[in-house]
Short mmCIF file of C-alpha atoms in Angstrom, two decimals:
data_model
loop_
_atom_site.label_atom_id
_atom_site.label_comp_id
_atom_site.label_asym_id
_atom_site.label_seq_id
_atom_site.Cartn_x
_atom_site.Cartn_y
_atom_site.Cartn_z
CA UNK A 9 0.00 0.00 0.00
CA UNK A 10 1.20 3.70 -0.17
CA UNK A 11 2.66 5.56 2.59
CA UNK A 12 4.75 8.75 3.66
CA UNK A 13 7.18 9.14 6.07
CA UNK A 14 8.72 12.16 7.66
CA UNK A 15 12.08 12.85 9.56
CA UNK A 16 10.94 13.00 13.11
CA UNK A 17 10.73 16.36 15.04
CA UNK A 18 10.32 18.36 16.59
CA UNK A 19 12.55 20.83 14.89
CA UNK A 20 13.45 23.68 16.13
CA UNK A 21 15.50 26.61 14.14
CA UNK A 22 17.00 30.09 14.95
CA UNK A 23 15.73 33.17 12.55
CA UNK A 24 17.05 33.16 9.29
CA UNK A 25 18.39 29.40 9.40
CA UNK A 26 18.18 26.74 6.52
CA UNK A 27 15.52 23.94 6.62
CA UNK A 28 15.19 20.87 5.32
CA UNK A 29 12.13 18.55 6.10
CA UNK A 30 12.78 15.02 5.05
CA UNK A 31 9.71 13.22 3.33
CA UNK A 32 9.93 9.65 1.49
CA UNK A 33 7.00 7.93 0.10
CA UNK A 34 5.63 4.22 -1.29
CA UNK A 35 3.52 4.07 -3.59
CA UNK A 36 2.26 1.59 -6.48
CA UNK A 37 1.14 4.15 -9.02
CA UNK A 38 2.22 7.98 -10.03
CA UNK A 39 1.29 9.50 -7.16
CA UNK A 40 0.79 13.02 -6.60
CA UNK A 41 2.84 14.97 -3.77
CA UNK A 42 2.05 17.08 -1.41
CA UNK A 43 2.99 19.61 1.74
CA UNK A 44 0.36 20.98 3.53
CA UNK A 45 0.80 23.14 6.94
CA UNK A 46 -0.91 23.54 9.90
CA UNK A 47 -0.58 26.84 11.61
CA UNK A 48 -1.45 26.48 15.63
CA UNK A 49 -5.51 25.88 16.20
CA UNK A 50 -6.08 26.10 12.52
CA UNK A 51 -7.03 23.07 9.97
CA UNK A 52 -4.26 21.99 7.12
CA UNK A 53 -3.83 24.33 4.21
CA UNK A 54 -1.91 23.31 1.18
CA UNK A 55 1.64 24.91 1.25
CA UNK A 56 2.87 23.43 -1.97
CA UNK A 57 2.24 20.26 -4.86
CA UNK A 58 4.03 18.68 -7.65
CA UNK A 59 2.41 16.15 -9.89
CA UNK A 60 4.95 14.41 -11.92
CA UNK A 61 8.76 13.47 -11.58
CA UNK A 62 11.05 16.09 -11.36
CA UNK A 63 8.48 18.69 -10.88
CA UNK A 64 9.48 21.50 -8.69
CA UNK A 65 6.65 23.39 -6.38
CA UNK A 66 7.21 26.32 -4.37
CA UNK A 67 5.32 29.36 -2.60
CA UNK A 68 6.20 31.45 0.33
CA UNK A 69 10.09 30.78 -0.37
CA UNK A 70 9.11 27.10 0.46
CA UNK A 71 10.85 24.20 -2.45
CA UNK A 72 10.29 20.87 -3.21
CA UNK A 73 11.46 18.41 -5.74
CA UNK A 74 9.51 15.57 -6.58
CA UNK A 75 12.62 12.97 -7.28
CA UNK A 76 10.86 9.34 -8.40
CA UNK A 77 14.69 7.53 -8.06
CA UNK A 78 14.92 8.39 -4.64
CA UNK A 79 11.12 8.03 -4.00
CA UNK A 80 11.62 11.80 -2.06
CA UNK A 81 9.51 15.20 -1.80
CA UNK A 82 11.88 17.17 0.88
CA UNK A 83 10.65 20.35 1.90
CA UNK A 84 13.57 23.00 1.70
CA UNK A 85 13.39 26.75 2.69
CA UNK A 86 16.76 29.21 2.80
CA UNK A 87 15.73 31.54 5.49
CA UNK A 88 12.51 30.74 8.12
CA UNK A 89 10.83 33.35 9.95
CA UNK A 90 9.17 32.98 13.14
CA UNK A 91 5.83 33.36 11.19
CA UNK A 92 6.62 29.63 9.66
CA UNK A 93 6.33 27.75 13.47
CA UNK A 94 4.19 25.13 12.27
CA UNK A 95 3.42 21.27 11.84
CA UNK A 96 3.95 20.42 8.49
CA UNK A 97 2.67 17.38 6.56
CA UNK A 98 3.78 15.40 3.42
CA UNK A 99 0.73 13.22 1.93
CA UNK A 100 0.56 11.92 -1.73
CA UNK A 101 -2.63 10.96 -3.67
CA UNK A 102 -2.45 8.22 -5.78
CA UNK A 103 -4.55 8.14 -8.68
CA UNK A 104 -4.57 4.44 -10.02
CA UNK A 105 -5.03 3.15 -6.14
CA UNK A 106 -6.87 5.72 -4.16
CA UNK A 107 -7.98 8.56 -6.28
CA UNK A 108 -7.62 12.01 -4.36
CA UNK A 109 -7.56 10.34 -1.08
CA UNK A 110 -4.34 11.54 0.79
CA UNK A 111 -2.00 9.33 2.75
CA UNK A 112 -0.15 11.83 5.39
CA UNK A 113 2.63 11.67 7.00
CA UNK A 114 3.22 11.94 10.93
CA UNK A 115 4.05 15.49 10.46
CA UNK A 116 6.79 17.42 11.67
CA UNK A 117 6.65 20.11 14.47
CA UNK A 118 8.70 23.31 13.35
CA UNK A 119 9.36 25.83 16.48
CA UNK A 120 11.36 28.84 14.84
CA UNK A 121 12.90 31.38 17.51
CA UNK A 122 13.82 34.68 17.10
CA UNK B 14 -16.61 32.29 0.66
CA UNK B 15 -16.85 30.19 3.87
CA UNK B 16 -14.83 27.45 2.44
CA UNK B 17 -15.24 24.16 5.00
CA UNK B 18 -17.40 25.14 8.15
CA UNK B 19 -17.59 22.76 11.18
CA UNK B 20 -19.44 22.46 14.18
CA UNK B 21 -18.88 21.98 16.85
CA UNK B 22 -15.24 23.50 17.43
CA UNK B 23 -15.04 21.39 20.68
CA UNK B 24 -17.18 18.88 22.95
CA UNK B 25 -17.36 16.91 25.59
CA UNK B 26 -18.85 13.26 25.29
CA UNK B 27 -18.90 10.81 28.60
CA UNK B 28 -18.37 6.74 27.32
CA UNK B 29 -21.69 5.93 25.48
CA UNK B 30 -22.90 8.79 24.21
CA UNK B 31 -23.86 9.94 21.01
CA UNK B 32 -23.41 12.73 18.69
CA UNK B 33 -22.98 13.84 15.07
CA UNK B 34 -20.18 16.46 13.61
CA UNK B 35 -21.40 18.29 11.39
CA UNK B 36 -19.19 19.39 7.80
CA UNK B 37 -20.04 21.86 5.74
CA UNK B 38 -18.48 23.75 2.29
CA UNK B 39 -19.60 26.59 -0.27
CA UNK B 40 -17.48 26.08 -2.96
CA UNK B 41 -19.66 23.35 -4.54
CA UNK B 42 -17.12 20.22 -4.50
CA UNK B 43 -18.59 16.48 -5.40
CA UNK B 44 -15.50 15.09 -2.81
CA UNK B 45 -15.87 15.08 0.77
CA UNK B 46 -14.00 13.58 3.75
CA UNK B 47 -13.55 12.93 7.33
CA UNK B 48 -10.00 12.76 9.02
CA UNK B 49 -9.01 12.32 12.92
CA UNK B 50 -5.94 13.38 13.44
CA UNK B 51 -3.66 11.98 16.52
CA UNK B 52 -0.51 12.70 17.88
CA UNK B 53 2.63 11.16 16.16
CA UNK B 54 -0.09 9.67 13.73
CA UNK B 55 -0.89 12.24 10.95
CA UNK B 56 -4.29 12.22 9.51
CA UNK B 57 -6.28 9.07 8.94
CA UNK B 58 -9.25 8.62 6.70
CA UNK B 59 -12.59 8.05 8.54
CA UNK B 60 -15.14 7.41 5.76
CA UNK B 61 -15.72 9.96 2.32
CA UNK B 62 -17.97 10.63 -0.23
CA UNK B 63 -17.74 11.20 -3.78
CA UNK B 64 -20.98 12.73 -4.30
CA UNK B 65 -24.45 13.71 -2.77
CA UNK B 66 -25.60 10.21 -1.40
CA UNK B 67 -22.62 8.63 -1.69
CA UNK B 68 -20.83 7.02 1.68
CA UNK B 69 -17.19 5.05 1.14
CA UNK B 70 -14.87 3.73 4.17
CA UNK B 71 -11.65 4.56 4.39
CA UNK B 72 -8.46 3.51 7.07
CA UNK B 73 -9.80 3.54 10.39
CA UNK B 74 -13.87 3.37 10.00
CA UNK B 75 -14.74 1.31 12.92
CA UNK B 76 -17.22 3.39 15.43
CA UNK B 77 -18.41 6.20 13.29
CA UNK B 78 -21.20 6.48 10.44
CA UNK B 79 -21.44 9.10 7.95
CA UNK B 80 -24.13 10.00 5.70
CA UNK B 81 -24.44 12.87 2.87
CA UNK B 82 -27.93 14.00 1.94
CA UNK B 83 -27.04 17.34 0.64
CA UNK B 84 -23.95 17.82 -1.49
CA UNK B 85 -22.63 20.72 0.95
CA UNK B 86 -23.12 18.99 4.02
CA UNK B 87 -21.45 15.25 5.15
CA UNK B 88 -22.18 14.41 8.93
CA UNK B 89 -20.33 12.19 10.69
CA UNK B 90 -22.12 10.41 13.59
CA UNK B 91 -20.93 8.24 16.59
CA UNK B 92 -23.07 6.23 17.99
CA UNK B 93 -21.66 5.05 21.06
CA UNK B 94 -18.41 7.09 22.06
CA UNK B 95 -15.34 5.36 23.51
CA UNK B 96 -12.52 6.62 25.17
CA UNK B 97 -10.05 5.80 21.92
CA UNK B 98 -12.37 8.22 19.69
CA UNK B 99 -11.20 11.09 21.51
CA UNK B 100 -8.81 12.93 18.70
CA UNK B 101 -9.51 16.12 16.67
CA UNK B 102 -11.61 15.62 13.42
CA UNK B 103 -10.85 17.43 9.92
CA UNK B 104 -13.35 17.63 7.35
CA UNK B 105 -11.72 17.90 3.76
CA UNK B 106 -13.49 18.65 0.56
CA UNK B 107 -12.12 18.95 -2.91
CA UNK B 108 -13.58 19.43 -6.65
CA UNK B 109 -12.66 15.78 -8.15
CA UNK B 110 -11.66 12.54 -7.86
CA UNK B 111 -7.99 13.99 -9.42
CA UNK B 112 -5.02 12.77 -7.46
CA UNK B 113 -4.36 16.52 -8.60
CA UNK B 114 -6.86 17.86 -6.70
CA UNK B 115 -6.16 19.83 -3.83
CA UNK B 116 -7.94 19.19 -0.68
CA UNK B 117 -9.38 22.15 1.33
CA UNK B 118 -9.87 21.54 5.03
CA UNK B 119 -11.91 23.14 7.80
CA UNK B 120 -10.77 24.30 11.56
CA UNK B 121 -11.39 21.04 12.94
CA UNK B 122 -13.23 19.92 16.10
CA UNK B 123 -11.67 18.80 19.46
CA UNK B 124 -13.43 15.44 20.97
CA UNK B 125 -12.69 14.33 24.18
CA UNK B 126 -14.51 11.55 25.38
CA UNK B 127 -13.86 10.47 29.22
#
């Protein structure tokens, strides 16, 4: 069956550091992938998606690269803010198994100080 | 727009009881669906819908019943309430079946049953 898995947190960054959220997924079929974020009390909004290999997606300075030989979707941004303290989620959809139903990840807790 | 509505934000249940969650959207999707989300655990699938009297079951259906009369609105109902249902539930809609499809998700609702 298909599933996600993310590096474990929490993770916790000063201002203006580098991140790098690991995500690695199994699936049967072409899957779509995925990074929604949670902000505190708030549901899951979608940060970012990439549909086929080597597709890139980005928004708010977030990046990631959908790389089928590694079977990878890591979430990369160059300089976090205290605005991105968040749980963030990898999930893929997988269209000849499951349609648009998502299989998450455990999600990983991002704490960024100033 | 409204996007996903749900009621109620929080509640209370003692073993046994019953009560229904109630899931609602404006943007005129066919897709519907009902997560619980845990700690260390993601999102699982409860049961969704693929269109106005349509019910399907998903990862972890046991306990709950869902039913979707109106296209807008998909209800999810537990009968008897157990001490393991207590989680916080995410309704999700989105336009298609697409793997491409985004999903859009509501505030959620905080169960706690003693």
């Amino acid at each position: 069956g298909n599933s996600v898995t993310q590096m474990e947190g929490p993770v916790t960054l000063s201002e203006e550091a580098f991140l790098t959220i690991n995500c690695t997924y199994t699936a049967t079929g072409y899957p779509s992938l995925f990074w929604y974020v949670q902000y505190p009390g708030e549901g899951l909004q979608l940060l970012l998606k990439a549909t086929k290999a080597d597709d890139k997606g980005s928004n708010k300075g977030f990046e990631a690269t959908y790389r089928k030989e590694t079977t990878s979707f890591h979430l990369e941004k160059g300089s976090v803010q205290v605005s991105d303290s968040a749980v963030y989620f990898c999930a893929l959809s997988d269209q000849e198994t499951s349609g648009s139903r998502l299989t998450f990840g455990e999600g990983t807790q991002l704490t960024v100080n100033p | 727009n409204a996007g996903v509505t749900q009621t109620p934000k929080f509640r209370v249940l003692k073993t046994g009881q019953s009560m229904t969650l109630l899931c609602a959207q404006d943007m005129n999707h066919e897709y519907m669906y009902w997560y619980r989300q845990d700690p260390g655990m993601g999102l699982r699938l409860i049961h969704y819908s693929v269109g106005e009297g349509t019910t399907a079951k998903g990862e972890v259906p046991d306990g709950y019943n869902v039913s979707r009369l109106k296209k807008q609105n998909f209800l999810l109902g537990l009968e008897s309430a157990a001490p393991s249902q207590t989680s916080v539930y995410f309704c999700a809609s989105s336009r298609s079946g697409s793997s491409y499809n985004e999903q859009f998700f509501g505030p959620g609702t905080r169960l706690t049953v003693l």
